Amino acid sequence: MIRKRIFQFTVWLFIVVVQASFGRQEATQILADKNGLVAVWDFKERAGMDRKAIGRGNFPLKEMNGPVSRIEEGPLSGFAAVFEQEVFLAISHENTGALNIHGQMQEITVMAWVKWRGSTGFVGGMWNEYTDGGKRQYGLFVDLPHYNGANQVCGHVSDTGGPTPPFPYSCDYSASRQTLSRDKWHFIAFTYDGQYIKSYLDGEFQERAPEPIKNTKGFPGLPDGLVHSKNPYYFPDGLGDNGSDFTVGAVVLKRGMGNFFNGYIGGLAIFNRALEAREMREIHQLTMSGNTRSKNKP
């Protein structure tokens, strides 16, 4: 009887593991098959290995500032890359290929599955705030408080690569109305349709009413500062072709690499079109319903 029960439990456990693995593979494949996908990384590789994508190329992300460890937890592959101690991943500009998304009225979507542990952090994209006056292009951030994005999902775009005149930094980013919870898995994303940037948290876009934007008062022509909506954020200027590397987990600032992401990234995907709100809800349901199991609790 005891042997029979052990056998039954073993069979049950095997089925559960297979179903969980199949669910993660199915989710990744559905993303890979969606129209407009450029790349999706699921970060299943061990430390010391390039992180490769599925899509229009394998786009190997190289480890920078040391090895990027792996934890057995995450929505897509059951694994996630651990970002701590100022490590990040990068592809040099000359190897970005189809990731170099740019042009007037060019659309883009950047999405990621993250467990954030606090502070301003860059998730992924082509964003360089300093070299040659700035090579900003597009990037997904969390927690950009300077222009009303504290603890929120922020989608940043640029046409010129430099700061937004007359300010010292670029303020051209959307910020979700909802705030992120720390130490919890979230599905975060932004879309840009050539006119408006929209930030999503857990598959939902929530509009923000026009509001005073912090740190914009007293500049030439703006004694009272800016007042506008942060979600959606109106930006009709398009995406520049500005020469940045593609990075995950950090960007180039005046002091060197900075805005280091603090936490886990379990997946990152880039599309060359703006996904619809319905698609965002579907992807959230597909990837975040029971697929964040952890073998090793953090």
PDB file of C-alpha atoms in Angstrom:
ATOM      1  CA  MET A   1       0.000   0.000   0.000  1.00  0.00           C
ATOM      2  CA  ILE A   2       2.807   2.433   0.931  1.00  0.00           C
ATOM      3  CA  ARG A   3       4.688   1.616  -2.295  1.00  0.00           C
ATOM      4  CA  LYS A   4       1.508   2.121  -4.305  1.00  0.00           C
ATOM      5  CA  ARG A   5       0.937   5.548  -2.724  1.00  0.00           C
ATOM      6  CA  ILE A   6       4.544   6.548  -3.343  1.00  0.00           C
ATOM      7  CA  PHE A   7       4.190   5.482  -6.972  1.00  0.00           C
ATOM      8  CA  GLN A   8       0.922   7.432  -7.363  1.00  0.00           C
ATOM      9  CA  PHE A   9       2.475  10.534  -5.805  1.00  0.00           C
ATOM     10  CA  THR A  10       5.504  10.249  -8.115  1.00  0.00           C
ATOM     11  CA  VAL A  11       3.272  10.008 -11.180  1.00  0.00           C
ATOM     12  CA  TRP A  12       1.197  12.985 -10.008  1.00  0.00           C
ATOM     13  CA  LEU A  13       4.310  15.079  -9.374  1.00  0.00           C
ATOM     14  CA  PHE A  14       5.673  14.207 -12.797  1.00  0.00           C
ATOM     15  CA  ILE A  15       2.427  15.299 -14.470  1.00  0.00           C
ATOM     16  CA  VAL A  16       2.368  18.593 -12.544  1.00  0.00           C
ATOM     17  CA  VAL A  17       5.972  19.377 -13.534  1.00  0.00           C
ATOM     18  CA  VAL A  18       5.332  18.501 -17.189  1.00  0.00           C
ATOM     19  CA  GLN A  19       2.163  20.610 -17.291  1.00  0.00           C
ATOM     20  CA  ALA A  20       3.918  23.575 -15.700  1.00  0.00           C
ATOM     21  CA  SER A  21       6.817  23.323 -18.140  1.00  0.00           C
ATOM     22  CA  PHE A  22       4.446  22.967 -21.085  1.00  0.00           C
ATOM     23  CA  GLY A  23       2.488  26.017 -19.947  1.00  0.00           C
ATOM     24  CA  ARG A  24       5.628  28.136 -19.854  1.00  0.00           C
ATOM     25  CA  GLN A  25       6.791  26.849 -23.257  1.00  0.00           C
ATOM     26  CA  GLU A  26       3.336  27.499 -24.696  1.00  0.00           C
ATOM     27  CA  ALA A  27       3.331  31.080 -23.390  1.00  0.00           C
ATOM     28  CA  THR A  28       6.747  31.806 -24.876  1.00  0.00           C
ATOM     29  CA  GLN A  29       5.756  30.273 -28.208  1.00  0.00           C
ATOM     30  CA  ILE A  30       2.528  32.282 -28.358  1.00  0.00           C
ATOM     31  CA  LEU A  31       4.566  35.446 -27.848  1.00  0.00           C
ATOM     32  CA  ALA A  32       7.035  34.310 -30.510  1.00  0.00           C
ATOM     33  CA  ASP A  33       4.198  33.772 -32.985  1.00  0.00           C
ATOM     34  CA  LYS A  34       2.583  37.185 -32.472  1.00  0.00           C
ATOM     35  CA  ASN A  35       2.701  39.652 -35.320  1.00  0.00           C
ATOM     36  CA  GLY A  36       5.461  42.224 -34.972  1.00  0.00           C
ATOM     37  CA  LEU A  37       7.656  40.378 -32.473  1.00  0.00           C
ATOM     38  CA  VAL A  38      11.318  41.338 -32.785  1.00  0.00           C
ATOM     39  CA  ALA A  39      12.688  39.435 -29.792  1.00  0.00           C
ATOM     40  CA  VAL A  40      11.661  37.702 -26.583  1.00  0.00           C
ATOM     41  CA  TRP A  41      14.175  36.607 -23.948  1.00  0.00           C
ATOM     42  CA  ASP A  42      13.103  34.224 -21.170  1.00  0.00           C
ATOM     43  CA  PHE A  43      16.415  34.322 -19.209  1.00  0.00           C
ATOM     44  CA  LYS A  44      16.659  30.578 -18.676  1.00  0.00           C
ATOM     45  CA  GLU A  45      20.437  30.543 -19.218  1.00  0.00           C
ATOM     46  CA  ARG A  46      22.881  30.082 -16.354  1.00  0.00           C
ATOM     47  CA  ALA A  47      25.357  32.721 -15.217  1.00  0.00           C
ATOM     48  CA  GLY A  48      28.291  33.031 -17.619  1.00  0.00           C
ATOM     49  CA  MET A  49      26.184  32.372 -20.711  1.00  0.00           C
ATOM     50  CA  ASP A  50      24.826  34.816 -23.281  1.00  0.00           C
ATOM     51  CA  ARG A  51      21.062  35.330 -22.959  1.00  0.00           C
ATOM     52  CA  LYS A  52      19.535  34.513 -26.339  1.00  0.00           C
ATOM     53  CA  ALA A  53      16.206  35.545 -27.805  1.00  0.00           C
ATOM     54  CA  ILE A  54      13.540  33.997 -29.996  1.00  0.00           C
ATOM     55  CA  GLY A  55      12.324  36.217 -32.835  1.00  0.00           C
ATOM     56  CA  ARG A  56      14.001  37.953 -35.742  1.00  0.00           C
ATOM     57  CA  GLY A  57      17.407  37.034 -34.362  1.00  0.00           C
ATOM     58  CA  ASN A  58      18.889  35.452 -31.261  1.00  0.00           C
ATOM     59  CA  PHE A  59      20.345  38.824 -30.126  1.00  0.00           C
ATOM     60  CA  PRO A  60      22.805  37.444 -27.525  1.00  0.00           C
ATOM     61  CA  LEU A  61      22.935  39.675 -24.458  1.00  0.00           C
ATOM     62  CA  LYS A  62      26.429  39.818 -22.963  1.00  0.00           C
ATOM     63  CA  GLU A  63      27.081  39.983 -19.215  1.00  0.00           C
ATOM     64  CA  MET A  64      28.618  43.251 -18.053  1.00  0.00           C
ATOM     65  CA  ASN A  65      30.222  44.163 -14.699  1.00  0.00           C
ATOM     66  CA  GLY A  66      30.314  40.485 -13.703  1.00  0.00           C
ATOM     67  CA  PRO A  67      28.158  37.366 -13.946  1.00  0.00           C
ATOM     68  CA  VAL A  68      24.365  37.667 -13.892  1.00  0.00           C
ATOM     69  CA  SER A  69      23.062  34.832 -11.745  1.00  0.00           C
ATOM     70  CA  ARG A  70      19.879  32.852 -12.321  1.00  0.00           C
ATOM     71  CA  ILE A  71      17.074  31.977  -9.944  1.00  0.00           C
ATOM     72  CA  GLU A  72      14.537  29.171 -10.454  1.00  0.00           C
ATOM     73  CA  GLU A  73      11.505  31.442 -10.519  1.00  0.00           C
ATOM     74  CA  GLY A  74       9.745  33.277 -13.312  1.00  0.00           C
ATOM     75  CA  PRO A  75       6.633  33.542 -15.508  1.00  0.00           C
ATOM     76  CA  LEU A  76       8.038  32.422 -18.878  1.00  0.00           C
ATOM     77  CA  SER A  77      10.722  29.748 -18.483  1.00  0.00           C
ATOM     78  CA  GLY A  78      10.540  29.153 -14.739  1.00  0.00           C
ATOM     79  CA  PHE A  79      13.795  31.103 -14.401  1.00  0.00           C
ATOM     80  CA  ALA A  80      14.827  34.736 -14.027  1.00  0.00           C
ATOM     81  CA  ALA A  81      18.002  36.799 -14.248  1.00  0.00           C
ATOM     82  CA  VAL A  82      19.079  38.362 -10.948  1.00  0.00           C
ATOM     83  CA  PHE A  83      20.136  42.003 -11.136  1.00  0.00           C
ATOM     84  CA  GLU A  84      22.193  43.086  -8.154  1.00  0.00           C
ATOM     85  CA  GLN A  85      25.640  44.564  -7.453  1.00  0.00           C
ATOM     86  CA  GLU A  86      25.474  46.726 -10.604  1.00  0.00           C
ATOM     87  CA  VAL A  87      25.508  43.940 -13.188  1.00  0.00           C
ATOM     88  CA  PHE A  88      23.694  44.370 -16.492  1.00  0.00           C
ATOM     89  CA  LEU A  89      23.402  42.891 -19.987  1.00  0.00           C
ATOM     90  CA  ALA A  90      24.192  44.529 -23.332  1.00  0.00           C
ATOM     91  CA  ILE A  91      24.308  44.245 -27.113  1.00  0.00           C
ATOM     92  CA  SER A  92      26.611  46.698 -28.889  1.00  0.00           C
ATOM     93  CA  HIS A  93      24.919  49.120 -31.261  1.00  0.00           C
ATOM     94  CA  GLU A  94      26.424  47.562 -34.380  1.00  0.00           C
ATOM     95  CA  ASN A  95      24.775  44.257 -33.472  1.00  0.00           C
ATOM     96  CA  THR A  96      21.302  45.580 -32.593  1.00  0.00           C
ATOM     97  CA  GLY A  97      19.850  44.909 -36.056  1.00  0.00           C
ATOM     98  CA  ALA A  98      16.041  44.806 -35.925  1.00  0.00           C
ATOM     99  CA  LEU A  99      16.104  46.046 -32.320  1.00  0.00           C
ATOM    100  CA  ASN A 100      17.103  49.456 -33.706  1.00  0.00           C
ATOM    101  CA  ILE A 101      13.483  50.544 -34.096  1.00  0.00           C
ATOM    102  CA  HIS A 102      13.177  54.127 -35.299  1.00  0.00           C
ATOM    103  CA  GLY A 103      11.361  56.528 -37.604  1.00  0.00           C
ATOM    104  CA  GLN A 104       8.542  59.034 -37.815  1.00  0.00           C
ATOM    105  CA  MET A 105       5.247  57.374 -36.834  1.00  0.00           C
ATOM    106  CA  GLN A 106       7.147  54.179 -36.006  1.00  0.00           C
ATOM    107  CA  GLU A 107       5.375  52.067 -33.408  1.00  0.00           C
ATOM    108  CA  ILE A 108       6.933  50.004 -30.623  1.00  0.00           C
ATOM    109  CA  THR A 109       6.010  47.900 -27.602  1.00  0.00           C
ATOM    110  CA  VAL A 110       8.392  46.947 -24.807  1.00  0.00           C
ATOM    111  CA  MET A 111       7.183  44.506 -22.145  1.00  0.00           C
ATOM    112  CA  ALA A 112       8.802  42.666 -19.266  1.00  0.00           C
ATOM    113  CA  TRP A 113       8.087  40.386 -16.327  1.00  0.00           C
ATOM    114  CA  VAL A 114       9.804  41.724 -13.221  1.00  0.00           C
ATOM    115  CA  LYS A 115      10.062  41.362  -9.476  1.00  0.00           C
ATOM    116  CA  TRP A 116      11.246  44.802  -8.421  1.00  0.00           C
ATOM    117  CA  ARG A 117      12.948  45.551  -5.112  1.00  0.00           C
ATOM    118  CA  GLY A 118      12.899  49.312  -5.172  1.00  0.00           C
ATOM    119  CA  SER A 119      14.659  52.422  -6.564  1.00  0.00           C
ATOM    120  CA  THR A 120      14.862  53.832 -10.081  1.00  0.00           C
ATOM    121  CA  GLY A 121      15.718  51.074 -12.515  1.00  0.00           C
ATOM    122  CA  PHE A 122      16.103  50.542 -16.246  1.00  0.00           C
ATOM    123  CA  VAL A 123      14.568  47.347 -17.573  1.00  0.00           C
ATOM    124  CA  GLY A 124      15.446  47.302 -21.267  1.00  0.00           C
ATOM    125  CA  GLY A 125      15.849  49.217 -24.505  1.00  0.00           C
ATOM    126  CA  MET A 126      18.183  51.544 -26.399  1.00  0.00           C
ATOM    127  CA  TRP A 127      18.863  54.419 -24.016  1.00  0.00           C
ATOM    128  CA  ASN A 128      22.055  56.407 -23.403  1.00  0.00           C
ATOM    129  CA  GLU A 129      21.695  59.696 -21.547  1.00  0.00           C
ATOM    130  CA  TYR A 130      25.205  61.079 -21.859  1.00  0.00           C
ATOM    131  CA  THR A 131      27.466  60.057 -24.760  1.00  0.00           C
ATOM    132  CA  ASP A 132      27.693  62.787 -27.435  1.00  0.00           C
ATOM    133  CA  GLY A 133      24.893  64.720 -25.773  1.00  0.00           C
ATOM    134  CA  GLY A 134      22.680  61.680 -25.422  1.00  0.00           C
ATOM    135  CA  LYS A 135      21.666  58.707 -27.567  1.00  0.00           C
ATOM    136  CA  ARG A 136      18.225  58.150 -26.114  1.00  0.00           C
ATOM    137  CA  GLN A 137      15.812  56.188 -28.290  1.00  0.00           C
ATOM    138  CA  TYR A 138      13.381  53.976 -26.342  1.00  0.00           C
ATOM    139  CA  GLY A 139      13.395  52.358 -22.935  1.00  0.00           C
ATOM    140  CA  LEU A 140      11.249  50.745 -20.256  1.00  0.00           C
ATOM    141  CA  PHE A 141      11.891  52.035 -16.730  1.00  0.00           C
ATOM    142  CA  VAL A 142      10.422  51.676 -13.266  1.00  0.00           C
ATOM    143  CA  ASP A 143      10.285  54.535 -10.761  1.00  0.00           C
ATOM    144  CA  LEU A 144      11.175  57.826 -12.479  1.00  0.00           C
ATOM    145  CA  PRO A 145      10.045  60.359  -9.830  1.00  0.00           C
ATOM    146  CA  HIS A 146      11.594  63.520 -11.291  1.00  0.00           C
ATOM    147  CA  TYR A 147       8.713  64.109 -13.707  1.00  0.00           C
ATOM    148  CA  ASN A 148       5.791  62.373 -11.934  1.00  0.00           C
ATOM    149  CA  GLY A 149       6.706  58.718 -12.322  1.00  0.00           C
ATOM    150  CA  ALA A 150       7.486  57.593  -8.769  1.00  0.00           C
ATOM    151  CA  ASN A 151       7.037  53.829  -8.196  1.00  0.00           C
ATOM    152  CA  GLN A 152       5.363  53.551 -11.584  1.00  0.00           C
ATOM    153  CA  VAL A 153       5.899  51.899 -14.965  1.00  0.00           C
ATOM    154  CA  CYS A 154       7.518  54.429 -17.297  1.00  0.00           C
ATOM    155  CA  GLY A 155       7.844  54.261 -21.078  1.00  0.00           C
ATOM    156  CA  HIS A 156      10.509  56.605 -22.414  1.00  0.00           C
ATOM    157  CA  VAL A 157      11.039  57.651 -26.055  1.00  0.00           C
ATOM    158  CA  SER A 158      13.180  60.243 -27.828  1.00  0.00           C
ATOM    159  CA  ASP A 159      13.692  61.582 -31.312  1.00  0.00           C
ATOM    160  CA  THR A 160      16.809  63.749 -30.857  1.00  0.00           C
ATOM    161  CA  GLY A 161      18.612  61.619 -28.252  1.00  0.00           C
ATOM    162  CA  GLY A 162      19.071  64.617 -25.981  1.00  0.00           C
ATOM    163  CA  PRO A 163      17.135  66.120 -23.066  1.00  0.00           C
ATOM    164  CA  THR A 164      13.735  67.757 -23.567  1.00  0.00           C
ATOM    165  CA  PRO A 165      14.229  71.519 -24.115  1.00  0.00           C
ATOM    166  CA  PRO A 166      14.517  73.585 -21.972  1.00  0.00           C
ATOM    167  CA  PHE A 167      14.993  70.995 -19.212  1.00  0.00           C
ATOM    168  CA  PRO A 168      18.221  69.262 -18.149  1.00  0.00           C
ATOM    169  CA  TYR A 169      16.682  65.787 -18.623  1.00  0.00           C
ATOM    170  CA  SER A 170      14.187  64.116 -20.914  1.00  0.00           C
ATOM    171  CA  CYS A 171      10.648  64.345 -19.555  1.00  0.00           C
ATOM    172  CA  ASP A 172       9.093  62.508 -22.511  1.00  0.00           C
ATOM    173  CA  TYR A 173       7.766  59.430 -20.797  1.00  0.00           C
ATOM    174  CA  SER A 174       4.425  57.974 -19.862  1.00  0.00           C
ATOM    175  CA  ALA A 175       3.866  56.807 -16.292  1.00  0.00           C
ATOM    176  CA  SER A 176       1.229  54.324 -15.163  1.00  0.00           C
ATOM    177  CA  ARG A 177      -1.461  55.575 -12.853  1.00  0.00           C
ATOM    178  CA  GLN A 178      -1.019  52.426 -10.752  1.00  0.00           C
ATOM    179  CA  THR A 179       2.089  51.850  -8.621  1.00  0.00           C
ATOM    180  CA  LEU A 180       4.232  48.727  -8.450  1.00  0.00           C
ATOM    181  CA  SER A 181       4.476  46.541  -5.365  1.00  0.00           C
ATOM    182  CA  ARG A 182       7.937  45.519  -4.277  1.00  0.00           C
ATOM    183  CA  ASP A 183       8.983  41.859  -4.142  1.00  0.00           C
ATOM    184  CA  LYS A 184       6.011  40.829  -6.262  1.00  0.00           C
ATOM    185  CA  TRP A 185       5.937  39.632  -9.860  1.00  0.00           C
ATOM    186  CA  HIS A 186       4.465  42.188 -12.256  1.00  0.00           C
ATOM    187  CA  PHE A 187       3.871  42.312 -15.994  1.00  0.00           C
ATOM    188  CA  ILE A 188       4.954  45.778 -17.111  1.00  0.00           C
ATOM    189  CA  ALA A 189       4.901  47.390 -20.550  1.00  0.00           C
ATOM    190  CA  PHE A 190       4.628  50.489 -22.655  1.00  0.00           C
ATOM    191  CA  THR A 191       3.422  51.100 -26.200  1.00  0.00           C
ATOM    192  CA  TYR A 192       4.118  53.961 -28.592  1.00  0.00           C
ATOM    193  CA  ASP A 193       1.932  54.424 -31.674  1.00  0.00           C
ATOM    194  CA  GLY A 194       3.819  57.373 -33.173  1.00  0.00           C
ATOM    195  CA  GLN A 195       1.744  59.891 -31.226  1.00  0.00           C
ATOM    196  CA  TYR A 196       1.033  58.631 -27.727  1.00  0.00           C
ATOM    197  CA  ILE A 197       3.048  56.632 -25.189  1.00  0.00           C
ATOM    198  CA  LYS A 198       1.000  54.416 -22.877  1.00  0.00           C
ATOM    199  CA  SER A 199       2.226  52.612 -19.763  1.00  0.00           C
ATOM    200  CA  TYR A 200       0.628  49.372 -18.572  1.00  0.00           C
ATOM    201  CA  LEU A 201       0.808  47.585 -15.241  1.00  0.00           C
ATOM    202  CA  ASP A 202      -0.389  43.958 -15.067  1.00  0.00           C
ATOM    203  CA  GLY A 203      -2.109  44.225 -18.435  1.00  0.00           C
ATOM    204  CA  GLU A 204      -4.093  47.373 -17.614  1.00  0.00           C
ATOM    205  CA  PHE A 205      -3.817  50.884 -19.004  1.00  0.00           C
ATOM    206  CA  GLN A 206      -5.271  53.564 -16.735  1.00  0.00           C
ATOM    207  CA  GLU A 207      -5.558  57.131 -17.955  1.00  0.00           C
ATOM    208  CA  ARG A 208      -4.187  60.024 -15.908  1.00  0.00           C
ATOM    209  CA  ALA A 209      -5.809  63.453 -15.967  1.00  0.00           C
ATOM    210  CA  PRO A 210      -3.646  66.478 -16.864  1.00  0.00           C
ATOM    211  CA  GLU A 211      -1.492  67.411 -13.870  1.00  0.00           C
ATOM    212  CA  PRO A 212       1.334  69.809 -12.962  1.00  0.00           C
ATOM    213  CA  ILE A 213       4.665  68.194 -13.798  1.00  0.00           C
ATOM    214  CA  LYS A 214       7.237  68.454 -11.036  1.00  0.00           C
ATOM    215  CA  ASN A 215      10.569  70.181 -11.649  1.00  0.00           C
ATOM    216  CA  THR A 216       9.373  72.122 -14.722  1.00  0.00           C
ATOM    217  CA  LYS A 217       8.711  75.551 -13.175  1.00  0.00           C
ATOM    218  CA  GLY A 218      10.891  78.592 -13.809  1.00  0.00           C
ATOM    219  CA  PHE A 219      12.394  77.591 -17.134  1.00  0.00           C
ATOM    220  CA  PRO A 220      12.380  79.994 -20.122  1.00  0.00           C
ATOM    221  CA  GLY A 221       8.798  80.420 -21.300  1.00  0.00           C
ATOM    222  CA  LEU A 222       7.463  78.183 -18.512  1.00  0.00           C
ATOM    223  CA  PRO A 223       7.189  80.252 -15.317  1.00  0.00           C
ATOM    224  CA  ASP A 224       4.396  78.011 -14.031  1.00  0.00           C
ATOM    225  CA  GLY A 225       5.750  74.757 -15.443  1.00  0.00           C
ATOM    226  CA  LEU A 226       4.107  72.101 -17.586  1.00  0.00           C
ATOM    227  CA  VAL A 227       0.607  70.707 -17.123  1.00  0.00           C
ATOM    228  CA  HIS A 228      -0.341  67.612 -19.113  1.00  0.00           C
ATOM    229  CA  SER A 229      -1.264  63.947 -18.832  1.00  0.00           C
ATOM    230  CA  LYS A 230       1.424  61.378 -18.086  1.00  0.00           C
ATOM    231  CA  ASN A 231      -0.710  58.482 -19.338  1.00  0.00           C
ATOM    232  CA  PRO A 232      -1.103  58.672 -22.254  1.00  0.00           C
ATOM    233  CA  TYR A 233       1.796  61.001 -22.910  1.00  0.00           C
ATOM    234  CA  TYR A 234       1.567  62.949 -26.164  1.00  0.00           C
ATOM    235  CA  PHE A 235       4.765  62.737 -28.221  1.00  0.00           C
ATOM    236  CA  PRO A 236       4.312  63.085 -32.001  1.00  0.00           C
ATOM    237  CA  ASP A 237       8.024  63.440 -32.851  1.00  0.00           C
ATOM    238  CA  GLY A 238       8.858  59.773 -33.530  1.00  0.00           C
ATOM    239  CA  LEU A 239      11.814  57.605 -32.575  1.00  0.00           C
ATOM    240  CA  GLY A 240      15.319  58.746 -33.465  1.00  0.00           C
ATOM    241  CA  ASP A 241      18.087  56.570 -34.877  1.00  0.00           C
ATOM    242  CA  ASN A 242      20.573  57.715 -32.280  1.00  0.00           C
ATOM    243  CA  GLY A 243      23.272  55.054 -31.962  1.00  0.00           C
ATOM    244  CA  SER A 244      22.711  53.579 -28.504  1.00  0.00           C
ATOM    245  CA  ASP A 245      23.617  50.080 -27.405  1.00  0.00           C
ATOM    246  CA  PHE A 246      20.736  47.831 -26.353  1.00  0.00           C
ATOM    247  CA  THR A 247      20.985  47.263 -22.600  1.00  0.00           C
ATOM    248  CA  VAL A 248      19.082  45.412 -19.906  1.00  0.00           C
ATOM    249  CA  GLY A 249      19.327  46.482 -16.277  1.00  0.00           C
ATOM    250  CA  ALA A 250      21.267  49.778 -16.619  1.00  0.00           C
ATOM    251  CA  VAL A 251      21.891  52.810 -18.849  1.00  0.00           C
ATOM    252  CA  VAL A 252      24.753  55.233 -19.515  1.00  0.00           C
ATOM    253  CA  LEU A 253      24.573  58.364 -17.341  1.00  0.00           C
ATOM    254  CA  LYS A 254      27.047  61.237 -16.891  1.00  0.00           C
ATOM    255  CA  ARG A 255      28.697  59.409 -13.993  1.00  0.00           C
ATOM    256  CA  GLY A 256      28.914  56.154 -15.961  1.00  0.00           C
ATOM    257  CA  MET A 257      26.489  53.261 -15.904  1.00  0.00           C
ATOM    258  CA  GLY A 258      23.529  53.906 -13.630  1.00  0.00           C
ATOM    259  CA  ASN A 259      19.823  53.419 -12.997  1.00  0.00           C
ATOM    260  CA  PHE A 260      20.660  49.802 -12.150  1.00  0.00           C
ATOM    261  CA  PHE A 261      17.608  47.590 -11.934  1.00  0.00           C
ATOM    262  CA  ASN A 262      17.222  46.013  -8.507  1.00  0.00           C
ATOM    263  CA  GLY A 263      15.484  42.641  -8.574  1.00  0.00           C
ATOM    264  CA  TYR A 264      14.598  39.853 -11.001  1.00  0.00           C
ATOM    265  CA  ILE A 265      13.735  40.007 -14.687  1.00  0.00           C
ATOM    266  CA  GLY A 266      11.965  36.867 -15.879  1.00  0.00           C
ATOM    267  CA  GLY A 267      11.317  37.942 -19.463  1.00  0.00           C
ATOM    268  CA  LEU A 268      11.653  40.818 -21.908  1.00  0.00           C
ATOM    269  CA  ALA A 269       9.980  41.268 -25.307  1.00  0.00           C
ATOM    270  CA  ILE A 270      10.196  43.906 -28.036  1.00  0.00           C
ATOM    271  CA  PHE A 271       7.598  44.420 -30.778  1.00  0.00           C
ATOM    272  CA  ASN A 272       7.811  46.798 -33.736  1.00  0.00           C
ATOM    273  CA  ARG A 273       4.149  47.741 -33.383  1.00  0.00           C
ATOM    274  CA  ALA A 274       1.933  49.119 -30.628  1.00  0.00           C
ATOM    275  CA  LEU A 275      -0.023  46.215 -29.174  1.00  0.00           C
ATOM    276  CA  GLU A 276      -3.692  46.809 -28.423  1.00  0.00           C
ATOM    277  CA  ALA A 277      -5.123  46.962 -24.900  1.00  0.00           C
ATOM    278  CA  ARG A 278      -6.907  43.654 -25.515  1.00  0.00           C
ATOM    279  CA  GLU A 279      -3.604  41.976 -26.369  1.00  0.00           C
ATOM    280  CA  MET A 280      -1.990  43.308 -23.210  1.00  0.00           C
ATOM    281  CA  ARG A 281      -4.754  41.826 -21.073  1.00  0.00           C
ATOM    282  CA  GLU A 282      -4.457  38.506 -22.897  1.00  0.00           C
ATOM    283  CA  ILE A 283      -0.681  38.340 -22.436  1.00  0.00           C
ATOM    284  CA  HIS A 284      -1.033  39.151 -18.755  1.00  0.00           C
ATOM    285  CA  GLN A 285      -3.585  36.366 -18.339  1.00  0.00           C
ATOM    286  CA  LEU A 286      -1.466  33.935 -20.353  1.00  0.00           C
ATOM    287  CA  THR A 287       1.802  34.562 -18.537  1.00  0.00           C
ATOM    288  CA  MET A 288       0.831  35.569 -15.003  1.00  0.00           C
ATOM    289  CA  SER A 289      -1.867  33.050 -14.107  1.00  0.00           C
ATOM    290  CA  GLY A 290      -0.102  30.314 -12.167  1.00  0.00           C
ATOM    291  CA  ASN A 291       3.174  30.578 -14.060  1.00  0.00           C
ATOM    292  CA  THR A 292       5.283  32.275 -11.380  1.00  0.00           C
ATOM    293  CA  ARG A 293       5.992  29.163  -9.369  1.00  0.00           C
ATOM    294  CA  SER A 294       9.222  29.189  -7.401  1.00  0.00           C
ATOM    295  CA  LYS A 295      11.372  26.179  -6.752  1.00  0.00           C
ATOM    296  CA  ASN A 296      13.634  28.226  -4.496  1.00  0.00           C
ATOM    297  CA  LYS A 297      11.772  30.875  -2.545  1.00  0.00           C
ATOM    298  CA  PRO A 298      13.760  34.150  -2.392  1.00  0.00           C
TER     299      PRO A 298
END
